[in-house]
PDB file of C-alpha atoms in Angstrom:
ATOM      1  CA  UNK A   1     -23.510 -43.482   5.897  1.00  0.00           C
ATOM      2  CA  UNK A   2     -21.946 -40.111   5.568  1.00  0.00           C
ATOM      3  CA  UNK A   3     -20.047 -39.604   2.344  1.00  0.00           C
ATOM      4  CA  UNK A   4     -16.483 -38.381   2.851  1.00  0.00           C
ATOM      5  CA  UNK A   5     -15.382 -35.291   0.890  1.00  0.00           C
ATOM      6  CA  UNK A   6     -13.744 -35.991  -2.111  1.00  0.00           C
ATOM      7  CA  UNK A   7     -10.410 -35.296  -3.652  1.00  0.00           C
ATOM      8  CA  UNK A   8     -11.957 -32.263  -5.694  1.00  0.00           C
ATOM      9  CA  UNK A   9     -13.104 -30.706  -2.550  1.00  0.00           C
ATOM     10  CA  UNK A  10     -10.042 -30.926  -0.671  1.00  0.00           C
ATOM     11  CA  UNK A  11      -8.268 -29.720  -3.829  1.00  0.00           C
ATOM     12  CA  UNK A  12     -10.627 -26.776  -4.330  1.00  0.00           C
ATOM     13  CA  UNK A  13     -10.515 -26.599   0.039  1.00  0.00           C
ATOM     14  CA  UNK A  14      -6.060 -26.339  -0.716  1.00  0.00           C
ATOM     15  CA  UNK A  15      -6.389 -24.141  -3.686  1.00  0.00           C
ATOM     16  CA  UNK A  16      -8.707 -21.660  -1.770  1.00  0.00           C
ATOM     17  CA  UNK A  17      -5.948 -21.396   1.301  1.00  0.00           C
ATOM     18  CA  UNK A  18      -2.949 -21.397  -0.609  1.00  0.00           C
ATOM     19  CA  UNK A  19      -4.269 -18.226  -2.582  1.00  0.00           C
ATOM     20  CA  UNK A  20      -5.722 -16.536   0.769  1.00  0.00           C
ATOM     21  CA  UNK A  21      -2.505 -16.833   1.912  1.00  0.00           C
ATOM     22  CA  UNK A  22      -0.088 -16.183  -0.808  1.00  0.00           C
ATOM     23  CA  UNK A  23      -0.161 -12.490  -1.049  1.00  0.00           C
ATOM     24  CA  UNK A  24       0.665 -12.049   3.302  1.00  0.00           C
ATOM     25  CA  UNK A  25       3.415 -14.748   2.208  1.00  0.00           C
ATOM     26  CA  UNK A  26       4.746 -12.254  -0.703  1.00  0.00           C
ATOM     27  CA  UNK A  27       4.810  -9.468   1.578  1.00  0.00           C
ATOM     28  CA  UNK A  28       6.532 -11.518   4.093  1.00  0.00           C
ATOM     29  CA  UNK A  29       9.068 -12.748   1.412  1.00  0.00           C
ATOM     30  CA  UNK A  30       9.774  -8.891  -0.056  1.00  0.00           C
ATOM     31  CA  UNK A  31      10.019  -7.752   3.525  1.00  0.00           C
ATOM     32  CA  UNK A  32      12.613 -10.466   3.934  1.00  0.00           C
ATOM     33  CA  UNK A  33      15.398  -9.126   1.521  1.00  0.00           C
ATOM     34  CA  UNK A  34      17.257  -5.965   1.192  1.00  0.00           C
ATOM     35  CA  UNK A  35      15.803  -2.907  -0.892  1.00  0.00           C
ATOM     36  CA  UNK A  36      18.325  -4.087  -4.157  1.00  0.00           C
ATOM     37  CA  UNK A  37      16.985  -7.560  -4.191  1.00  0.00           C
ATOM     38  CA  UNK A  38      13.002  -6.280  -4.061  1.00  0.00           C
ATOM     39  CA  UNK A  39      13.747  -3.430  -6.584  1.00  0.00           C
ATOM     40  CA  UNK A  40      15.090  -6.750  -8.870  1.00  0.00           C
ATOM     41  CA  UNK A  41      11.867  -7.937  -9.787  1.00  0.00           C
ATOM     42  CA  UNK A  42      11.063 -11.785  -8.748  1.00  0.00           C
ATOM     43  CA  UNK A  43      12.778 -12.210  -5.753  1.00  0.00           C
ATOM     44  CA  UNK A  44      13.726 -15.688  -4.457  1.00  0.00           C
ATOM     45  CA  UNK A  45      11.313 -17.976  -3.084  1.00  0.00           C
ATOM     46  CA  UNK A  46      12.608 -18.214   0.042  1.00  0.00           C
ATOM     47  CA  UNK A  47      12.889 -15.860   2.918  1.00  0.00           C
ATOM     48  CA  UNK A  48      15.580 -13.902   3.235  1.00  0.00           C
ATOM     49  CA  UNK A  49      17.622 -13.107   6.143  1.00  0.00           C
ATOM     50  CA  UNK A  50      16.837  -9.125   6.640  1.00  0.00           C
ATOM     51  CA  UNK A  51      12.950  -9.319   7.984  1.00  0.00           C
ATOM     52  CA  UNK A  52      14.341  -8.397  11.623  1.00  0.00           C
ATOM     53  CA  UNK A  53      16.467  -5.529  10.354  1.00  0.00           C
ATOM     54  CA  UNK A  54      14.090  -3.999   8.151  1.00  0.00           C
ATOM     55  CA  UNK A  55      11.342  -4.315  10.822  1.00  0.00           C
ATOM     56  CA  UNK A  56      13.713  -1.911  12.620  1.00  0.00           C
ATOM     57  CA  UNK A  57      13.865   0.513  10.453  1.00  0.00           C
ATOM     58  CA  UNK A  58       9.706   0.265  10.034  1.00  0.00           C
ATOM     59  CA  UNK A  59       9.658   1.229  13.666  1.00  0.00           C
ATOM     60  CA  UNK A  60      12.688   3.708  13.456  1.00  0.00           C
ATOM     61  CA  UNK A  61      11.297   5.814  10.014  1.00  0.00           C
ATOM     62  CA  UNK A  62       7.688   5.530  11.513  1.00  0.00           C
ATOM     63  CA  UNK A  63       5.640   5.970  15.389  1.00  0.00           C
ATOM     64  CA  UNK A  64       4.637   2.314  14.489  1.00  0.00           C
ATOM     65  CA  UNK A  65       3.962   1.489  18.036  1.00  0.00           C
ATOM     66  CA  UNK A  66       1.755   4.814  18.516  1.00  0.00           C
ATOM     67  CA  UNK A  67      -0.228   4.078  15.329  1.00  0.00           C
ATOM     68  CA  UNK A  68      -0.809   0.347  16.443  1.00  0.00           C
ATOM     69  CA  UNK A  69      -2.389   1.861  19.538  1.00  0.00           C
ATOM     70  CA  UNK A  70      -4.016   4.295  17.774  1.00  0.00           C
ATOM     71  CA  UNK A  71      -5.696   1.493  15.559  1.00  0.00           C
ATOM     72  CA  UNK A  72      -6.122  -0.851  18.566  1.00  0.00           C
ATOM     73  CA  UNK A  73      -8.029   1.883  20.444  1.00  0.00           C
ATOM     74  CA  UNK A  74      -9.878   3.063  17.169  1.00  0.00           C
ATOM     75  CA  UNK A  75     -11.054   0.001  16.126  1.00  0.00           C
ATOM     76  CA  UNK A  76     -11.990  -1.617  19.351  1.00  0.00           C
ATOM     77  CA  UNK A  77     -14.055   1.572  20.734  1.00  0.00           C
ATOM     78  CA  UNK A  78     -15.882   1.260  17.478  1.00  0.00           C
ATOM     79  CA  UNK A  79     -15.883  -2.206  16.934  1.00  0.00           C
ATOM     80  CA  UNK A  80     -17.953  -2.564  20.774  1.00  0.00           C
ATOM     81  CA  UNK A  81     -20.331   0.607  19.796  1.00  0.00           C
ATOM     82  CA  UNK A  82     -21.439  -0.632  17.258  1.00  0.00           C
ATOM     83  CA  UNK A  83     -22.340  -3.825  18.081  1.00  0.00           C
ATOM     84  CA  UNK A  84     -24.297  -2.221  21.183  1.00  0.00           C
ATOM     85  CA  UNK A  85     -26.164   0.379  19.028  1.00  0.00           C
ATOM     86  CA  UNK A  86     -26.785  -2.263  16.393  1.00  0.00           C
ATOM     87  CA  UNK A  87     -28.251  -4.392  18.400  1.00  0.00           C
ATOM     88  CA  UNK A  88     -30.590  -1.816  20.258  1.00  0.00           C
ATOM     89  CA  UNK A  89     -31.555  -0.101  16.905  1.00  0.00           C
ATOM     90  CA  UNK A  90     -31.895  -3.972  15.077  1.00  0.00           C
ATOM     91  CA  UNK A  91     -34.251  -5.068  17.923  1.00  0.00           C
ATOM     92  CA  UNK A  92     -36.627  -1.581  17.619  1.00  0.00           C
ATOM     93  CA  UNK A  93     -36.808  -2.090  14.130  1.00  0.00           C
ATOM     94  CA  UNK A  94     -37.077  -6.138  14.376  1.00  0.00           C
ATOM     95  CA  UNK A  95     -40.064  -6.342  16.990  1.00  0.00           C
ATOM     96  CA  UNK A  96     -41.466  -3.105  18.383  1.00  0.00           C
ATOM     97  CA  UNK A  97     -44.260  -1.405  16.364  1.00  0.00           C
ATOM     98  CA  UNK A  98     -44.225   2.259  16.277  1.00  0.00           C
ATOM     99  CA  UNK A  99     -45.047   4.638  13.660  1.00  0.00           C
ATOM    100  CA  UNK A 100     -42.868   5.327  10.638  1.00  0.00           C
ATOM    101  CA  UNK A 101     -40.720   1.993  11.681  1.00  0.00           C
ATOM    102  CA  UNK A 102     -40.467   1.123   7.831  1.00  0.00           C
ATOM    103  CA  UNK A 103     -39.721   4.537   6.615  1.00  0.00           C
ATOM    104  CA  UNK A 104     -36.888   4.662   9.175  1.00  0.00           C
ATOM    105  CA  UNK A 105     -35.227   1.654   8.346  1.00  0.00           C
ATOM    106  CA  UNK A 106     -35.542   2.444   4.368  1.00  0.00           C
ATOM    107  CA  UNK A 107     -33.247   6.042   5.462  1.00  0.00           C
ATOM    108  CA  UNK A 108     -30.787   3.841   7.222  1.00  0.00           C
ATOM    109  CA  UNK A 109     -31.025   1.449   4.450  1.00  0.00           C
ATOM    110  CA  UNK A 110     -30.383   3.919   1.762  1.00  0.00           C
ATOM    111  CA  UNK A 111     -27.680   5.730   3.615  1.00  0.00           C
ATOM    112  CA  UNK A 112     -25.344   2.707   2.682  1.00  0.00           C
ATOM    113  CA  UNK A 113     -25.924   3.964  -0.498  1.00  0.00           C
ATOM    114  CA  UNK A 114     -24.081   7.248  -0.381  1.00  0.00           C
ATOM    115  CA  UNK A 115     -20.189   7.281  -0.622  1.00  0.00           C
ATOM    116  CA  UNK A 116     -18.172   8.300   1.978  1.00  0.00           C
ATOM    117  CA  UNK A 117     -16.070  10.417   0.033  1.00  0.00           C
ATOM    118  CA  UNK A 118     -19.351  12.945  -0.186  1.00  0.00           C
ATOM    119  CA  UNK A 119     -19.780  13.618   3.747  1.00  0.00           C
ATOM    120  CA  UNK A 120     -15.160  14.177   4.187  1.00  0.00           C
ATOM    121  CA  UNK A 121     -15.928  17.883   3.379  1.00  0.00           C
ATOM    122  CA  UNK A 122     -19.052  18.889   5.815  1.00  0.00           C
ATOM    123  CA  UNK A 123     -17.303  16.173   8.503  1.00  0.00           C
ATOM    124  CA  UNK A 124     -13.761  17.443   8.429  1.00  0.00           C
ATOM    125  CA  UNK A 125     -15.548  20.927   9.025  1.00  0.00           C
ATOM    126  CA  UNK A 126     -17.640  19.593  12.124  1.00  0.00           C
ATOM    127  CA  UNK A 127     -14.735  18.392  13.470  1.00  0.00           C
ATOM    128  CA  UNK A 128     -12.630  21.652  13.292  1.00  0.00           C
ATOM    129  CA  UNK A 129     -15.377  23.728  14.816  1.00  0.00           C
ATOM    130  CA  UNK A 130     -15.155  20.604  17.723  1.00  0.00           C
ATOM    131  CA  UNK A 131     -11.725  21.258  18.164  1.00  0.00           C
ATOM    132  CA  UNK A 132     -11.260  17.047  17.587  1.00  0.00           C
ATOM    133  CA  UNK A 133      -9.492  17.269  14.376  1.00  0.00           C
ATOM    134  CA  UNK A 134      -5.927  16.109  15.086  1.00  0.00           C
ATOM    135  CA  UNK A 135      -7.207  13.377  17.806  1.00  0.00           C
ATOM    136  CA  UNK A 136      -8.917   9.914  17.530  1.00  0.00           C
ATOM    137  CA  UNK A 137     -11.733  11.057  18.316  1.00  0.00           C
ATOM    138  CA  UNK A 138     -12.150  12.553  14.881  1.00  0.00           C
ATOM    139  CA  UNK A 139     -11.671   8.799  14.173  1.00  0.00           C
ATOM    140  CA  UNK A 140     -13.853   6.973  16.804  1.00  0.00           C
ATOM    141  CA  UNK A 141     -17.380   9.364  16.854  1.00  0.00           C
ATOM    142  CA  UNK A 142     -18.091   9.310  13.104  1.00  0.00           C
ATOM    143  CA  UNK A 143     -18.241   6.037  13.150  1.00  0.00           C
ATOM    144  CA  UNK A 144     -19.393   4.796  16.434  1.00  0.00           C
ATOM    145  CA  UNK A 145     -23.000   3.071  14.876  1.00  0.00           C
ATOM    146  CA  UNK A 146     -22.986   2.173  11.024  1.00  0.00           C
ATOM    147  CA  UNK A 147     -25.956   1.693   8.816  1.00  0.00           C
ATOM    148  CA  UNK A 148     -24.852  -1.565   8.346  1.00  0.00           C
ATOM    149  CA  UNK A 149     -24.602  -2.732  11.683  1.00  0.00           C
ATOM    150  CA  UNK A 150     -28.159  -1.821  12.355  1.00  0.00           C
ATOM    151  CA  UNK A 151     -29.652  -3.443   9.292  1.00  0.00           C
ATOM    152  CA  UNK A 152     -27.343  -6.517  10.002  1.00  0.00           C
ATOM    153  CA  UNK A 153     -28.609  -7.051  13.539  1.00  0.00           C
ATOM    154  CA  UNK A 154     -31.849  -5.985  12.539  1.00  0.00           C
ATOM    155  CA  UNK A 155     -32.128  -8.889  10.049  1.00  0.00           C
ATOM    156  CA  UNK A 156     -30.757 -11.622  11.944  1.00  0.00           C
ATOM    157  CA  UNK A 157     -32.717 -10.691  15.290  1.00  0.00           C
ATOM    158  CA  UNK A 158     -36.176 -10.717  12.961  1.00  0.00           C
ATOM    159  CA  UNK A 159     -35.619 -14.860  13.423  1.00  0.00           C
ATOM    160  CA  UNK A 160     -33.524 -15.051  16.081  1.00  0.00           C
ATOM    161  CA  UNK A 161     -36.079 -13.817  19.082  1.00  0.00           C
ATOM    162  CA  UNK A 162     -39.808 -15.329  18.977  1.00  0.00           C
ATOM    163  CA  UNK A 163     -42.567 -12.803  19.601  1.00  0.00           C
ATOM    164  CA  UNK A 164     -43.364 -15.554  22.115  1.00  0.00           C
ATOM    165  CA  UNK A 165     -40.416 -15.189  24.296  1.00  0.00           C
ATOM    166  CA  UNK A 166     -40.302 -12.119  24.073  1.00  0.00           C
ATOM    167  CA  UNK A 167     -44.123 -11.493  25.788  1.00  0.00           C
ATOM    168  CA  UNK A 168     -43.366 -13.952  28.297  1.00  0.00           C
ATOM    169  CA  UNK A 169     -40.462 -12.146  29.641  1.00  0.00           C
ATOM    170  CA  UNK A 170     -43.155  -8.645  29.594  1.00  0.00           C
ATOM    171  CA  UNK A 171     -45.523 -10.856  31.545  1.00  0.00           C
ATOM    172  CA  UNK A 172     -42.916 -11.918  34.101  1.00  0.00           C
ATOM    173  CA  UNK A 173     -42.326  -8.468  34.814  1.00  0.00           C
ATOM    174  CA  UNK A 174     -39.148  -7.246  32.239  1.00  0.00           C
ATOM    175  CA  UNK A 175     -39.138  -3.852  31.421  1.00  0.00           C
ATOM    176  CA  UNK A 176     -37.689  -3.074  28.098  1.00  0.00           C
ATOM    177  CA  UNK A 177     -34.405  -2.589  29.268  1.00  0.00           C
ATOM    178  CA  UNK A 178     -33.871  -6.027  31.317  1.00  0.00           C
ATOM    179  CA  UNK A 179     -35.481  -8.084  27.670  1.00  0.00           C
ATOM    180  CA  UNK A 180     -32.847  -6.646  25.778  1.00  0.00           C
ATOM    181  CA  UNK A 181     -30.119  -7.617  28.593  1.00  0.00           C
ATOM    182  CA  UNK A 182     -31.568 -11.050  29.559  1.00  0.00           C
ATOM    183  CA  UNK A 183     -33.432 -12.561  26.228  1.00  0.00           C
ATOM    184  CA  UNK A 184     -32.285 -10.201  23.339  1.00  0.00           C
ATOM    185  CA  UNK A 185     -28.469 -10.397  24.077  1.00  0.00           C
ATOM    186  CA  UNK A 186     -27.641 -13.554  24.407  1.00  0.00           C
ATOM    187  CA  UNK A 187     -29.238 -14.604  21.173  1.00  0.00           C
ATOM    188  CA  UNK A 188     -27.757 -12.034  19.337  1.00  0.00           C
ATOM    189  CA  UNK A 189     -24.430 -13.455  20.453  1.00  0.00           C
ATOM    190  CA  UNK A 190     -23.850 -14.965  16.875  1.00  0.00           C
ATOM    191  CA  UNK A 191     -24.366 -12.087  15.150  1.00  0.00           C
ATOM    192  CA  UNK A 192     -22.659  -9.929  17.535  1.00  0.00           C
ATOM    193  CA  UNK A 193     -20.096 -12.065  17.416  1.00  0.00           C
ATOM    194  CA  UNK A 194     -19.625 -11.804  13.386  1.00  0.00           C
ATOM    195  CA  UNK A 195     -20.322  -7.972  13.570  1.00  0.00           C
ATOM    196  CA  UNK A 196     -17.688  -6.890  16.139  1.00  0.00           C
ATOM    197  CA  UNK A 197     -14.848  -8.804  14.476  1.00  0.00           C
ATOM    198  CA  UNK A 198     -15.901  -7.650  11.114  1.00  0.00           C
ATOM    199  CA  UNK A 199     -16.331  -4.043  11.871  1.00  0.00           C
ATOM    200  CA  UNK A 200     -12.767  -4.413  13.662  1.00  0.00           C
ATOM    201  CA  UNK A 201     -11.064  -5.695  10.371  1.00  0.00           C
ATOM    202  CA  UNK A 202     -12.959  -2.801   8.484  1.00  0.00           C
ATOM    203  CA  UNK A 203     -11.704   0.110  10.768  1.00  0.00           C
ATOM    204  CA  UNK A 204      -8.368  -1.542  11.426  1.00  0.00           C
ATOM    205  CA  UNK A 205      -7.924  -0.913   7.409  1.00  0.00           C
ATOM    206  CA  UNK A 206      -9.807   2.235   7.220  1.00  0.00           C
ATOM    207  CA  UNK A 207      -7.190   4.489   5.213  1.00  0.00           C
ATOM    208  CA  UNK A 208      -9.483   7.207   3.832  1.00  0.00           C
ATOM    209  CA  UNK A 209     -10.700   9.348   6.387  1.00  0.00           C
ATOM    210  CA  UNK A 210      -8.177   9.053   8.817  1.00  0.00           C
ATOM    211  CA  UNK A 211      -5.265  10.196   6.381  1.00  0.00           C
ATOM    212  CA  UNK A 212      -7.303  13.405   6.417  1.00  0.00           C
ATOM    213  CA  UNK A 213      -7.940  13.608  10.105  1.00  0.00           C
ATOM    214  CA  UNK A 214      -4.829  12.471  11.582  1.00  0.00           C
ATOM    215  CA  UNK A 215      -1.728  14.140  11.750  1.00  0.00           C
ATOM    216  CA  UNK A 216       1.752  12.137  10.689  1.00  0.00           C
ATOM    217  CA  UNK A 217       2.854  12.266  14.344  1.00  0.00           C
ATOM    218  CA  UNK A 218      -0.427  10.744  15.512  1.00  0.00           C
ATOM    219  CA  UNK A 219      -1.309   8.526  12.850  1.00  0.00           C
ATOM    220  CA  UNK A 220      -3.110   5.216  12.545  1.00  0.00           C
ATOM    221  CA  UNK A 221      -1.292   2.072  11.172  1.00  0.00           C
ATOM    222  CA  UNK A 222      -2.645   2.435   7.488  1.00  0.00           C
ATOM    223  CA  UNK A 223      -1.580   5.613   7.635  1.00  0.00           C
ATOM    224  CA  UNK A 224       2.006   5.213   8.852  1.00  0.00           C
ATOM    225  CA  UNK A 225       2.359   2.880   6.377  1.00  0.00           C
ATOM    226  CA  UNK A 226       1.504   5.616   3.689  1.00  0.00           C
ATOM    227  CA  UNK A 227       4.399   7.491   5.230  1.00  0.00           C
ATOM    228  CA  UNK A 228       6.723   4.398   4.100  1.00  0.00           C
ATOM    229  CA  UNK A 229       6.269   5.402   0.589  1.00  0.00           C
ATOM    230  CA  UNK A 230       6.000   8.946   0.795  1.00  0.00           C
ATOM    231  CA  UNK A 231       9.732   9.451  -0.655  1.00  0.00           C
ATOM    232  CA  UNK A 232      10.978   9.994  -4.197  1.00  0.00           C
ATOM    233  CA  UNK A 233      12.251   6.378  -3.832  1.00  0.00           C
ATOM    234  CA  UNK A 234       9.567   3.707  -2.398  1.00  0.00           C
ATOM    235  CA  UNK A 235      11.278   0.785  -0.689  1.00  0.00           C
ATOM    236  CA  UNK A 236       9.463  -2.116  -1.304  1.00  0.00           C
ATOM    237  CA  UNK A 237      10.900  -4.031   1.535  1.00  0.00           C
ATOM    238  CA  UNK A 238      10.447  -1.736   4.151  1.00  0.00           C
ATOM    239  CA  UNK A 239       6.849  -0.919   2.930  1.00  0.00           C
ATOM    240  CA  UNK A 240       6.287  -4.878   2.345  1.00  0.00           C
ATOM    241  CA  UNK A 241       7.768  -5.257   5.782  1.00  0.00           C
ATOM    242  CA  UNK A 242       5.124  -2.583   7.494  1.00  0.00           C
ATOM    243  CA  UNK A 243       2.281  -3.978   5.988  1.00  0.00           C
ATOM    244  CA  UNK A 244       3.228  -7.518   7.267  1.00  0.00           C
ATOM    245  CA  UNK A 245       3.342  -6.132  10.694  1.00  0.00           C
ATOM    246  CA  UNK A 246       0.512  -4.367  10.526  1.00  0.00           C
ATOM    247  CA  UNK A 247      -1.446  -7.598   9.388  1.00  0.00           C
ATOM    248  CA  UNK A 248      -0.309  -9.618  12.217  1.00  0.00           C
ATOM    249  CA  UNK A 249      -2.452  -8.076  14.822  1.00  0.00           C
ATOM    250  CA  UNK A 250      -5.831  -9.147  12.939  1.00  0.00           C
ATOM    251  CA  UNK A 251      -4.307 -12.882  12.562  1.00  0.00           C
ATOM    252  CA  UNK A 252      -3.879 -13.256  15.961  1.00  0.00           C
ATOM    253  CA  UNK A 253      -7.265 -11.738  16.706  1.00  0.00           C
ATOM    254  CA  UNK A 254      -8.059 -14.465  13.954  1.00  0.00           C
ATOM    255  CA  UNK A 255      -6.834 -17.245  15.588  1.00  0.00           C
ATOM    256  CA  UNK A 256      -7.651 -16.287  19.042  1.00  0.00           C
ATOM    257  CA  UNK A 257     -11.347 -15.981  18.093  1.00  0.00           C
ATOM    258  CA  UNK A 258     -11.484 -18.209  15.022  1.00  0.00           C
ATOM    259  CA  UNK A 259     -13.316 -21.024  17.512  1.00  0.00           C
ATOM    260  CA  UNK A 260     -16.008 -18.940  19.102  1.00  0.00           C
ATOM    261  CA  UNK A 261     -16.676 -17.252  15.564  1.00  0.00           C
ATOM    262  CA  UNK A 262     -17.096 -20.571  14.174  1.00  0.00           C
ATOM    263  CA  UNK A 263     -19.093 -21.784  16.640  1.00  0.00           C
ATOM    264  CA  UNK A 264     -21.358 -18.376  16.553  1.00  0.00           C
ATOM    265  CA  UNK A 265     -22.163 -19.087  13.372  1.00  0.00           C
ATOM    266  CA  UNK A 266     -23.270 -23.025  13.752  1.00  0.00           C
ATOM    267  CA  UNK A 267     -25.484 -21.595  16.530  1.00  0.00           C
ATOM    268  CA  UNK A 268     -26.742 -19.415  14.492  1.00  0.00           C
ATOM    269  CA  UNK A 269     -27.463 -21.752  11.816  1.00  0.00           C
ATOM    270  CA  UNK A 270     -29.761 -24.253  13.598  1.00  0.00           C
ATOM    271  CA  UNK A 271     -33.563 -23.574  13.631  1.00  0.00           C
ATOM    272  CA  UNK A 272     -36.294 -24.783  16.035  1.00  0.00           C
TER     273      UNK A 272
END
């Protein structure tokens, strides 16, 4: 018989949730009360009345609804490119042999390696002489494939595609292009899965490099949240308040995905 969790799991299981959620809660609760009560210190447990009225003023002080679309645009463009490149770039380096495969893969590796803040300077110089800086697409190009997205792919497609199947769709007839669309793809699903919503949440909260790109009047949501507290006075509840809404958006991408992620990564999981 299958042993049933224990009360130490499901107290470790509440523990873990209750503190994942607690600080979207605090921001929720700040956001709730005026600008006297935050500035206070401990503010009550319990919402407060005023969410609705400062969420007005977020979108009044701000072009919240621009720099959502901005971000929804942003990360979704880069989000989808990199999944495709990672997974064309993952399945070279998993199972074709070609000269200087390792080498290559030890540059991408070791590119992960060097901090972004070194590359702003030459980057926000490339994209002058492009004319892009300004636009998204100062935002979306840099970062259409990642290092990381290649290596990740890379790794799980070393297991995930037999040699095997892989020769028996050559022998049917596939040309490179069709085994990467009809044996490649669908078992990269998983992973693909993991690495779209993943890179999504990372450029969703991306804050460095577009505060240097973007303009205030075209800005992304981290950074129109910046522009919250850019006064001599920072109110807490209105900044609380922004950064509330601008989590929503990835808990509804959450939720609306949470089963297929899930289930990604149980398929994933089972061998032979």
């Amino acid at each position: 018989m299958t042993r049933r969790p224990g009360f130490l799991v499901y107290g470790l299981l509440a523990a873990f949730v209750i503190g994942s959620a607690a600080p979207f809660y605090w921001s929720f609760l700040l956001g709730s009360h005026t600008a006297q009560v935050a500035a206070q210190g401990v503010p009550p447990l319990l919402p407060g009345g005023h969410f609705l009225d400062n969420a007005s003023r977020v979108i009044d002080t701000v072009p919240f609804w621009k720099a959502v679309g901005n971000s929804v645009l942003v990360a979704s463009v880069c989000a989808t490119s990199t999944v495709i490149f990672g997974t064309l770039a993952g399945y070279a380096f998993a199972k074709l042999r070609f000269r200087g495969r390792s080498l290559l893969l030890a540059g991408v590796v070791a590119t992960m390696a060097v901090p972004t803040q070194l590359g702003v300077v030459p980057l926000f110089i490339l994209m002058s002489e492009l004319g892009w800086t300004g636009t998204t697409w100062s935002i979306i190009v840099p970062t259409l494939v990642t290092a990381f997205g290649v290596f990740f792919m890379r790794q799980y497609l070393v297991d995930a595609v037999p040699d095997e199947l892989i020769e028996a769709a050559r022998m049917d007839g596939c040309s490179q292009i069709r085994v990467v669309w009809h044996v490649v793809g669908p078992a990269a699903r998983p992973a693909a899965a993991i690495l779209w919503l993943f890179t999504f949440m990372a450029t969703w909260t991306d804050f460095f490099w577009p505060f240097i790109a973007l303009p205030a009047d075209n800005p992304t949501v981290q950074v129109a949240l910046n522009q919250l507290q850019s006064g001599f006075f920072k109110d807490y509840s209105l900044v609380l308040t922004g950064a509330t809404l601008a989590t929503v958006p990835l808990l509804i991408l959450f939720v609306l995905t949470g089963r297929q992620l899930v289930a990604g990564i149980m398929q994933g999981a089972v061998k032979g």
